[in-house]
Amino acid sequence: MRAVMYRGFGDEPELVEVERPACPPRGAIVRVRATGLCRSDWHGWMGHDAGVALPHVPGHEFAGEIAELGTDVPDDSGWTVGDRVTAPFICACGRCAECRSGNEQVCDAQRQPGFTHWGSFAEYVVVDEAALNLIRLPDTLGFVEAASLGCRFATAYRAIITRGRLHPGEQVAVHGCGGVGLSAIMIAVAAGVPVYGVDVSDAALAAAAELGATPIRGGEGAADRVRAASDGGVDLSVDAFGSPATSFASVRSLRKRGRHVQIGLMLADDATAAMPMDAVIDGELEILGSHGMAAHEYPDMLGAVASEAFRPIELVGRTIALDAVPAALAAMGRAGGAGSGMTVVEL
């Protein structure tokens, strides 16, 4: 099969021919039809994820068709070859304490395509524990739109609705208006609340405004500008980029008893970024993490997409071919190089 591979962290990825992966007894092989290009893929390429072993094929936001089912997948699982599917980027084991409590998104033995094993920048990808982790796609949902839900939209949905506990009448700030940030803005705007989109990029701010957010210039003083625009601070603020500056500004944007949700990855030297703990204590602020979404939570989101309560296809900035992935991945490390909106690879 064709796949995009890098042999060293930071080395130029290449389009190569490799063997199709073997199907695990309890897993499945999915024929990839579309897969998203995400900043998490860039972090893995840079060596910021300890789970990545070289050589490596990245990619973790995918949609496609079941090409093969493992011999130990139960007959009553409901899955057959040819079914249109996606999967969470965190594939759970189904047996650990977290899985038994319904929190598969923080599974103790999780597998992550594109990180713990080869991913979806390829014609085929492995999904472990198929009966638990495969998600059926509505007939009305195309592969490109389904791939755009994979990491960014699903993560944003859970961060705003479940972890952020958004209520009517509240105000929301989203720091970082890339793929996951614009997803968060779309979800919050659909809830009918005032939303402020914060970024340093003119294109990203324009995209946020087009979705219904009030654009706020990022960088130094961003938190003060959010507090001024929201008359004292927002109730829910999200760092959708992942940096010491954006996470700090997100917390500083909150009014008393507000909630900060960290979506953007904080890795390598940023993993121990400073927080304004004086404000956290004085204002009884909450600092929350959000790590993807479990497969059993997808139906509500997919139902909302099918009913057009949200239109994530509008967040797709461009589609590219598999051979364009190396250049697109490299561009994510340059200021403004990723462009606005999501990039989805069509196979």
GROMACS .gro file of N, CA and C in nm, residues 39 173-182 185 196-209 213-223 225-226 238-242 246 249 335-341:
model
  159
   39ARG      N    1  -0.246   1.924   1.382
   39ARG     CA    2  -0.124   1.969   1.450
   39ARG      C    3  -0.066   1.858   1.539
  173ALA      N    4  -1.475   3.216   2.519
  173ALA     CA    5  -1.359   3.260   2.442
  173ALA      C    6  -1.285   3.137   2.392
  174VAL      N    7  -1.240   3.143   2.267
  174VAL     CA    8  -1.162   3.034   2.208
  174VAL      C    9  -1.028   3.093   2.163
  175HIS      N   10  -0.921   3.047   2.226
  175HIS     CA   11  -0.787   3.097   2.196
  175HIS      C   12  -0.721   3.000   2.097
  176GLY      N   13  -0.702   3.047   1.975
  176GLY     CA   14  -0.650   2.964   1.868
  176GLY      C   15  -0.760   2.921   1.774
  177CYS      N   16  -0.764   2.980   1.654
  177CYS     CA   17  -0.875   2.957   1.562
  177CYS      C   18  -0.830   2.874   1.441
  178GLY      N   19  -0.762   2.763   1.471
  178GLY     CA   20  -0.734   2.663   1.369
  178GLY      C   21  -0.849   2.565   1.361
  179GLY      N   22  -0.820   2.440   1.322
  179GLY     CA   23  -0.927   2.343   1.303
  179GLY      C   24  -1.009   2.316   1.427
  180VAL      N   25  -0.943   2.287   1.541
  180VAL     CA   26  -1.017   2.256   1.663
  180VAL      C   27  -1.081   2.382   1.720
  181GLY      N   28  -1.013   2.497   1.708
  181GLY     CA   29  -1.070   2.622   1.758
  181GLY      C   30  -1.194   2.664   1.682
  182LEU      N   31  -1.189   2.653   1.550
  182LEU     CA   32  -1.308   2.688   1.470
  182LEU      C   33  -1.422   2.589   1.497
  185ILE      N   34  -1.578   2.708   1.813
  185ILE     CA   35  -1.658   2.828   1.785
  185ILE      C   36  -1.791   2.789   1.722
  196TYR      N   37  -1.603   3.467   2.150
  196TYR     CA   38  -1.490   3.550   2.110
  196TYR      C   39  -1.380   3.459   2.057
  197GLY      N   40  -1.337   3.483   1.934
  197GLY     CA   41  -1.231   3.406   1.873
  197GLY      C   42  -1.101   3.483   1.878
  198VAL      N   43  -0.995   3.424   1.937
  198VAL     CA   44  -0.870   3.493   1.961
  198VAL      C   45  -0.759   3.428   1.880
  199ASP      N   46  -0.689   3.509   1.801
  199ASP     CA   47  -0.578   3.455   1.720
  199ASP      C   48  -0.489   3.569   1.674
  200VAL      N   49  -0.368   3.535   1.631
  200VAL     CA   50  -0.276   3.635   1.578
  200VAL      C   51  -0.284   3.644   1.426
  201SER      N   52  -0.353   3.549   1.363
  201SER     CA   53  -0.362   3.543   1.217
  201SER      C   54  -0.487   3.614   1.167
  202ASP      N   55  -0.469   3.701   1.069
  202ASP     CA   56  -0.584   3.770   1.009
  202ASP      C   57  -0.680   3.671   0.944
  203ALA      N   58  -0.625   3.569   0.876
  203ALA     CA   59  -0.711   3.471   0.811
  203ALA      C   60  -0.792   3.392   0.912
  204ALA      N   61  -0.729   3.355   1.024
  204ALA     CA   62  -0.800   3.280   1.127
  204ALA      C   63  -0.908   3.366   1.192
  205LEU      N   64  -0.878   3.493   1.215
  205LEU     CA   65  -0.978   3.583   1.273
  205LEU      C   66  -1.096   3.602   1.179
  206ALA      N   67  -1.067   3.611   1.049
  206ALA     CA   68  -1.175   3.624   0.950
  206ALA      C   69  -1.262   3.500   0.949
  207ALA      N   70  -1.199   3.382   0.960
  207ALA     CA   71  -1.275   3.257   0.963
  207ALA      C   72  -1.362   3.250   1.088
  208ALA      N   73  -1.309   3.294   1.202
  208ALA     CA   74  -1.387   3.296   1.325
  208ALA      C   75  -1.507   3.389   1.314
  209ALA      N   76  -1.483   3.507   1.255
  209ALA     CA   77  -1.592   3.603   1.238
  209ALA      C   78  -1.700   3.549   1.145
  213ALA      N   79  -1.830   3.448   1.552
  213ALA     CA   80  -1.756   3.491   1.670
  213ALA      C   81  -1.711   3.637   1.655
  214THR      N   82  -1.692   3.703   1.768
  214THR     CA   83  -1.630   3.835   1.769
  214THR      C   84  -1.479   3.816   1.766
  215PRO      N   85  -1.409   3.866   1.663
  215PRO     CA   86  -1.264   3.843   1.657
  215PRO      C   87  -1.189   3.932   1.755
  216ILE      N   88  -1.092   3.873   1.823
  216ILE     CA   89  -1.007   3.944   1.919
  216ILE      C   90  -0.861   3.917   1.881
  217ARG      N   91  -0.782   4.023   1.869
  217ARG     CA   92  -0.642   4.007   1.833
  217ARG      C   93  -0.567   3.935   1.945
  218GLY      N   94  -0.494   3.828   1.910
  218GLY     CA   95  -0.416   3.754   2.007
  218GLY      C   96  -0.284   3.821   2.038
  219GLY      N   97  -0.198   3.751   2.110
  219GLY     CA   98  -0.070   3.807   2.148
  219GLY      C   99  -0.078   3.880   2.280
  220GLU      N  100   0.021   3.962   2.308
  220GLU     CA  101   0.027   4.035   2.434
  220GLU      C  102  -0.099   4.119   2.455
  221GLY      N  103  -0.158   4.108   2.572
  221GLY     CA  104  -0.278   4.185   2.603
  221GLY      C  105  -0.408   4.119   2.558
  222ALA      N  106  -0.401   3.996   2.504
  222ALA     CA  107  -0.522   3.931   2.452
  222ALA      C  108  -0.626   3.911   2.561
  223ALA      N  109  -0.583   3.868   2.679
  223ALA     CA  110  -0.678   3.844   2.788
  223ALA      C  111  -0.749   3.972   2.828
  225ARG      N  112  -0.813   4.222   2.636
  225ARG     CA  113  -0.909   4.255   2.530
  225ARG      C  114  -1.034   4.168   2.539
  226VAL      N  115  -1.019   4.041   2.575
  226VAL     CA  116  -1.135   3.954   2.594
  226VAL      C  117  -1.219   4.002   2.712
  238VAL      N  118  -1.131   2.841   2.625
  238VAL     CA  119  -1.067   2.722   2.572
  238VAL      C  120  -0.935   2.761   2.508
  239ASP      N  121  -0.828   2.690   2.542
  239ASP     CA  122  -0.703   2.702   2.466
  239ASP      C  123  -0.703   2.592   2.362
  240ALA      N  124  -0.730   2.628   2.238
  240ALA     CA  125  -0.737   2.533   2.129
  240ALA      C  126  -0.606   2.526   2.050
  241PHE      N  127  -0.507   2.604   2.091
  241PHE     CA  128  -0.378   2.604   2.021
  241PHE      C  129  -0.275   2.519   2.095
  242GLY      N  130  -0.252   2.554   2.221
  242GLY     CA  131  -0.157   2.478   2.300
  242GLY      C  132  -0.020   2.541   2.308
  246THR      N  133  -0.097   3.103   2.512
  246THR     CA  134  -0.242   3.091   2.490
  246THR      C  135  -0.312   3.030   2.611
  249ALA      N  136  -0.328   3.308   2.876
  249ALA     CA  137  -0.427   3.409   2.838
  249ALA      C  138  -0.569   3.357   2.854
  335ALA      N  139   0.494   2.974   1.085
  335ALA     CA  140   0.388   3.069   1.119
  335ALA      C  141   0.300   3.094   0.997
  336GLY      N  142   0.171   3.067   1.015
  336GLY     CA  143   0.076   3.086   0.905
  336GLY      C  144   0.082   2.981   0.797
  337GLY      N  145   0.172   2.880   0.814
  337GLY     CA  146   0.191   2.781   0.708
  337GLY      C  147   0.077   2.684   0.694
  338ALA      N  148   0.001   2.664   0.800
  338ALA     CA  149  -0.109   2.568   0.794
  338ALA      C  150  -0.232   2.625   0.727
  339GLY      N  151  -0.237   2.757   0.705
  339GLY     CA  152  -0.355   2.817   0.648
  339GLY      C  153  -0.470   2.819   0.748
  340SER      N  154  -0.589   2.854   0.701
  340SER     CA  155  -0.706   2.856   0.788
  340SER      C  156  -0.795   2.736   0.758
  341GLY      N  157  -0.863   2.688   0.861
  341GLY     CA  158  -0.951   2.573   0.844
  341GLY      C  159  -0.873   2.443   0.841
   0.00000   0.00000   0.00000
